């Protein structure tokens, strides 16, 4: 088990990565609206897609660091990896111009990211009497 300061740092990094991912997905929803209303909307949405994908990769890195060196649960790695897969599908659907799947998948990704964020910012694992552990 890693020492307490290392575990706290890696857990903080994981929280940051999930928060960044959630924010970038929200910004993608905003830029999707701009895509329909202003000439530079497509540029913003394209740049945002790259930033969101980078945030998803950062989430995977943070989950790995929280698990191995930080001594945490491997469960966030599976969540982060699944999210990266969804982000990959989302990018492909966007490039292929399939809004009938791209838009609902974006909504699902935002909901899942908010859920992951809420889980990380909830009561500390193992401290709450009803906690089931990580």
PDB file of C-alpha atoms in Angstrom:
ATOM      1  CA  UNK A   1       0.000   0.000   0.000  1.00  0.00           C
ATOM      2  CA  UNK A   2       1.298   3.439  -0.896  1.00  0.00           C
ATOM      3  CA  UNK A   3       1.921   6.086   1.711  1.00  0.00           C
ATOM      4  CA  UNK A   4      -0.929   8.470   2.560  1.00  0.00           C
ATOM      5  CA  UNK A   5       0.394  11.610   0.763  1.00  0.00           C
ATOM      6  CA  UNK A   6       0.916   9.638  -2.480  1.00  0.00           C
ATOM      7  CA  UNK A   7      -2.573   8.144  -2.263  1.00  0.00           C
ATOM      8  CA  UNK A   8      -4.081  11.587  -1.645  1.00  0.00           C
ATOM      9  CA  UNK A   9      -2.179  13.111  -4.579  1.00  0.00           C
ATOM     10  CA  UNK A  10      -3.195  10.373  -7.001  1.00  0.00           C
ATOM     11  CA  UNK A  11      -6.809  10.536  -5.800  1.00  0.00           C
ATOM     12  CA  UNK A  12      -6.771  14.318  -6.307  1.00  0.00           C
ATOM     13  CA  UNK A  13      -5.346  13.845  -9.796  1.00  0.00           C
ATOM     14  CA  UNK A  14      -8.114  11.340 -10.559  1.00  0.00           C
ATOM     15  CA  UNK A  15     -10.737  13.830  -9.379  1.00  0.00           C
ATOM     16  CA  UNK A  16      -9.160  16.549 -11.496  1.00  0.00           C
ATOM     17  CA  UNK A  17      -9.086  14.316 -14.587  1.00  0.00           C
ATOM     18  CA  UNK A  18     -12.750  13.370 -14.237  1.00  0.00           C
ATOM     19  CA  UNK A  19     -13.749  16.988 -13.613  1.00  0.00           C
ATOM     20  CA  UNK A  20     -11.793  18.100 -16.690  1.00  0.00           C
ATOM     21  CA  UNK A  21     -13.409  15.389 -18.780  1.00  0.00           C
ATOM     22  CA  UNK A  22     -16.882  16.394 -17.578  1.00  0.00           C
ATOM     23  CA  UNK A  23     -16.189  20.048 -18.328  1.00  0.00           C
ATOM     24  CA  UNK A  24     -14.899  19.295 -21.824  1.00  0.00           C
ATOM     25  CA  UNK A  25     -17.981  17.233 -22.633  1.00  0.00           C
ATOM     26  CA  UNK A  26     -20.213  20.065 -21.437  1.00  0.00           C
ATOM     27  CA  UNK A  27     -18.252  22.465 -23.633  1.00  0.00           C
ATOM     28  CA  UNK A  28     -18.825  20.079 -26.544  1.00  0.00           C
ATOM     29  CA  UNK A  29     -22.571  20.397 -26.012  1.00  0.00           C
ATOM     30  CA  UNK A  30     -22.219  24.191 -26.084  1.00  0.00           C
ATOM     31  CA  UNK A  31     -20.075  24.106 -29.215  1.00  0.00           C
ATOM     32  CA  UNK A  32     -22.602  21.746 -30.845  1.00  0.00           C
ATOM     33  CA  UNK A  33     -25.181  24.458 -30.368  1.00  0.00           C
ATOM     34  CA  UNK A  34     -22.778  26.983 -31.860  1.00  0.00           C
ATOM     35  CA  UNK A  35     -22.225  24.596 -34.748  1.00  0.00           C
ATOM     36  CA  UNK A  36     -25.837  25.223 -35.709  1.00  0.00           C
ATOM     37  CA  UNK A  37     -25.769  28.994 -35.253  1.00  0.00           C
ATOM     38  CA  UNK A  38     -22.379  30.549 -36.087  1.00  0.00           C
ATOM     39  CA  UNK A  39     -19.798  30.107 -38.820  1.00  0.00           C
ATOM     40  CA  UNK A  40     -16.958  29.195 -36.438  1.00  0.00           C
ATOM     41  CA  UNK A  41     -19.004  26.570 -34.571  1.00  0.00           C
ATOM     42  CA  UNK A  42     -17.537  23.695 -36.585  1.00  0.00           C
ATOM     43  CA  UNK A  43     -13.995  24.825 -35.763  1.00  0.00           C
ATOM     44  CA  UNK A  44     -14.792  25.071 -32.050  1.00  0.00           C
ATOM     45  CA  UNK A  45     -16.489  21.672 -32.043  1.00  0.00           C
ATOM     46  CA  UNK A  46     -13.530  20.075 -33.832  1.00  0.00           C
ATOM     47  CA  UNK A  47     -11.014  21.579 -31.412  1.00  0.00           C
ATOM     48  CA  UNK A  48     -13.237  20.608 -28.488  1.00  0.00           C
ATOM     49  CA  UNK A  49     -13.362  17.023 -29.739  1.00  0.00           C
ATOM     50  CA  UNK A  50      -9.594  16.804 -29.580  1.00  0.00           C
ATOM     51  CA  UNK A  51      -9.489  18.340 -26.106  1.00  0.00           C
ATOM     52  CA  UNK A  52     -12.253  15.994 -24.883  1.00  0.00           C
ATOM     53  CA  UNK A  53     -10.380  12.986 -26.270  1.00  0.00           C
ATOM     54  CA  UNK A  54      -7.205  14.152 -24.539  1.00  0.00           C
ATOM     55  CA  UNK A  55      -9.151  14.549 -21.287  1.00  0.00           C
ATOM     56  CA  UNK A  56     -10.441  10.970 -21.662  1.00  0.00           C
ATOM     57  CA  UNK A  57      -6.852   9.745 -22.085  1.00  0.00           C
ATOM     58  CA  UNK A  58      -5.798  11.766 -19.036  1.00  0.00           C
ATOM     59  CA  UNK A  59      -8.603  10.056 -17.078  1.00  0.00           C
ATOM     60  CA  UNK A  60      -7.136   6.642 -18.007  1.00  0.00           C
ATOM     61  CA  UNK A  61      -3.668   7.773 -16.884  1.00  0.00           C
ATOM     62  CA  UNK A  62      -5.033   9.159 -13.613  1.00  0.00           C
ATOM     63  CA  UNK A  63      -6.959   5.936 -12.950  1.00  0.00           C
ATOM     64  CA  UNK A  64      -3.817   3.849 -13.499  1.00  0.00           C
ATOM     65  CA  UNK A  65      -1.786   6.109 -11.199  1.00  0.00           C
ATOM     66  CA  UNK A  66      -4.489   5.996  -8.522  1.00  0.00           C
ATOM     67  CA  UNK A  67      -4.495   2.206  -8.710  1.00  0.00           C
ATOM     68  CA  UNK A  68      -0.881   1.069  -8.920  1.00  0.00           C
ATOM     69  CA  UNK A  69       1.334   3.663  -7.229  1.00  0.00           C
ATOM     70  CA  UNK A  70      -1.552   5.151  -5.241  1.00  0.00           C
ATOM     71  CA  UNK A  71      -2.791   1.827  -3.900  1.00  0.00           C
ATOM     72  CA  UNK A  72      -6.405   2.381  -4.969  1.00  0.00           C
ATOM     73  CA  UNK A  73      -8.978   0.142  -6.599  1.00  0.00           C
ATOM     74  CA  UNK A  74      -8.549  -0.977 -10.231  1.00  0.00           C
ATOM     75  CA  UNK A  75     -12.270  -0.268 -10.884  1.00  0.00           C
ATOM     76  CA  UNK A  76     -11.680   3.340 -12.115  1.00  0.00           C
ATOM     77  CA  UNK A  77      -9.346   1.940 -14.785  1.00  0.00           C
ATOM     78  CA  UNK A  78     -12.229  -0.046 -16.263  1.00  0.00           C
ATOM     79  CA  UNK A  79     -14.505   3.014 -16.102  1.00  0.00           C
ATOM     80  CA  UNK A  80     -11.881   5.244 -17.713  1.00  0.00           C
ATOM     81  CA  UNK A  81     -11.062   2.700 -20.411  1.00  0.00           C
ATOM     82  CA  UNK A  82     -14.738   2.221 -21.200  1.00  0.00           C
ATOM     83  CA  UNK A  83     -15.096   5.961 -21.426  1.00  0.00           C
ATOM     84  CA  UNK A  84     -12.151   6.196 -23.808  1.00  0.00           C
ATOM     85  CA  UNK A  85     -13.836   3.580 -26.008  1.00  0.00           C
ATOM     86  CA  UNK A  86     -17.060   5.638 -25.988  1.00  0.00           C
ATOM     87  CA  UNK A  87     -15.049   8.763 -26.840  1.00  0.00           C
ATOM     88  CA  UNK A  88     -13.442   6.907 -29.766  1.00  0.00           C
ATOM     89  CA  UNK A  89     -16.843   5.840 -31.067  1.00  0.00           C
ATOM     90  CA  UNK A  90     -18.086   9.410 -30.590  1.00  0.00           C
ATOM     91  CA  UNK A  91     -15.229  10.831 -32.667  1.00  0.00           C
ATOM     92  CA  UNK A  92     -15.820   8.307 -35.455  1.00  0.00           C
ATOM     93  CA  UNK A  93     -19.552   9.070 -35.491  1.00  0.00           C
ATOM     94  CA  UNK A  94     -18.848  12.801 -35.595  1.00  0.00           C
ATOM     95  CA  UNK A  95     -16.433  12.473 -38.505  1.00  0.00           C
ATOM     96  CA  UNK A  96     -18.947  10.235 -40.316  1.00  0.00           C
ATOM     97  CA  UNK A  97     -21.718  12.815 -39.702  1.00  0.00           C
ATOM     98  CA  UNK A  98     -24.117  10.429 -37.956  1.00  0.00           C
ATOM     99  CA  UNK A  99     -25.933  12.844 -35.624  1.00  0.00           C
ATOM    100  CA  UNK A 100     -28.738  10.362 -34.871  1.00  0.00           C
ATOM    101  CA  UNK A 101     -26.247   8.364 -32.772  1.00  0.00           C
ATOM    102  CA  UNK A 102     -23.588  11.032 -32.137  1.00  0.00           C
ATOM    103  CA  UNK A 103     -25.898  13.370 -30.212  1.00  0.00           C
ATOM    104  CA  UNK A 104     -27.515  10.781 -27.883  1.00  0.00           C
ATOM    105  CA  UNK A 105     -24.099   9.216 -27.233  1.00  0.00           C
ATOM    106  CA  UNK A 106     -22.796  12.646 -26.251  1.00  0.00           C
ATOM    107  CA  UNK A 107     -25.645  13.015 -23.768  1.00  0.00           C
ATOM    108  CA  UNK A 108     -24.921   9.538 -22.370  1.00  0.00           C
ATOM    109  CA  UNK A 109     -21.220  10.344 -22.061  1.00  0.00           C
ATOM    110  CA  UNK A 110     -21.970  13.544 -20.175  1.00  0.00           C
ATOM    111  CA  UNK A 111     -24.286  11.677 -17.785  1.00  0.00           C
ATOM    112  CA  UNK A 112     -21.698   8.933 -17.197  1.00  0.00           C
ATOM    113  CA  UNK A 113     -18.956  11.492 -16.625  1.00  0.00           C
ATOM    114  CA  UNK A 114     -21.092  13.402 -14.108  1.00  0.00           C
ATOM    115  CA  UNK A 115     -21.827  10.084 -12.366  1.00  0.00           C
ATOM    116  CA  UNK A 116     -18.117   9.213 -12.209  1.00  0.00           C
ATOM    117  CA  UNK A 117     -17.385  12.686 -10.877  1.00  0.00           C
ATOM    118  CA  UNK A 118     -20.096  12.376  -8.220  1.00  0.00           C
ATOM    119  CA  UNK A 119     -18.680   9.016  -7.140  1.00  0.00           C
ATOM    120  CA  UNK A 120     -15.215  10.530  -6.710  1.00  0.00           C
ATOM    121  CA  UNK A 121     -16.474  13.566  -4.802  1.00  0.00           C
ATOM    122  CA  UNK A 122     -18.851  11.555  -2.614  1.00  0.00           C
ATOM    123  CA  UNK A 123     -18.060  10.407   0.926  1.00  0.00           C
ATOM    124  CA  UNK A 124     -14.558   9.049   1.390  1.00  0.00           C
ATOM    125  CA  UNK A 125     -14.420   5.342   0.671  1.00  0.00           C
ATOM    126  CA  UNK A 126     -14.253   3.201   3.779  1.00  0.00           C
ATOM    127  CA  UNK A 127     -15.206   6.032   6.130  1.00  0.00           C
ATOM    128  CA  UNK A 128     -18.963   5.938   5.681  1.00  0.00           C
ATOM    129  CA  UNK A 129     -20.709   3.194   7.678  1.00  0.00           C
ATOM    130  CA  UNK A 130     -22.654   2.059   4.601  1.00  0.00           C
ATOM    131  CA  UNK A 131     -19.630   2.066   2.285  1.00  0.00           C
ATOM    132  CA  UNK A 132     -19.131  -1.064   0.209  1.00  0.00           C
ATOM    133  CA  UNK A 133     -15.506  -0.230  -0.508  1.00  0.00           C
ATOM    134  CA  UNK A 134     -13.981   0.566  -3.885  1.00  0.00           C
TER     135      UNK A 134
END
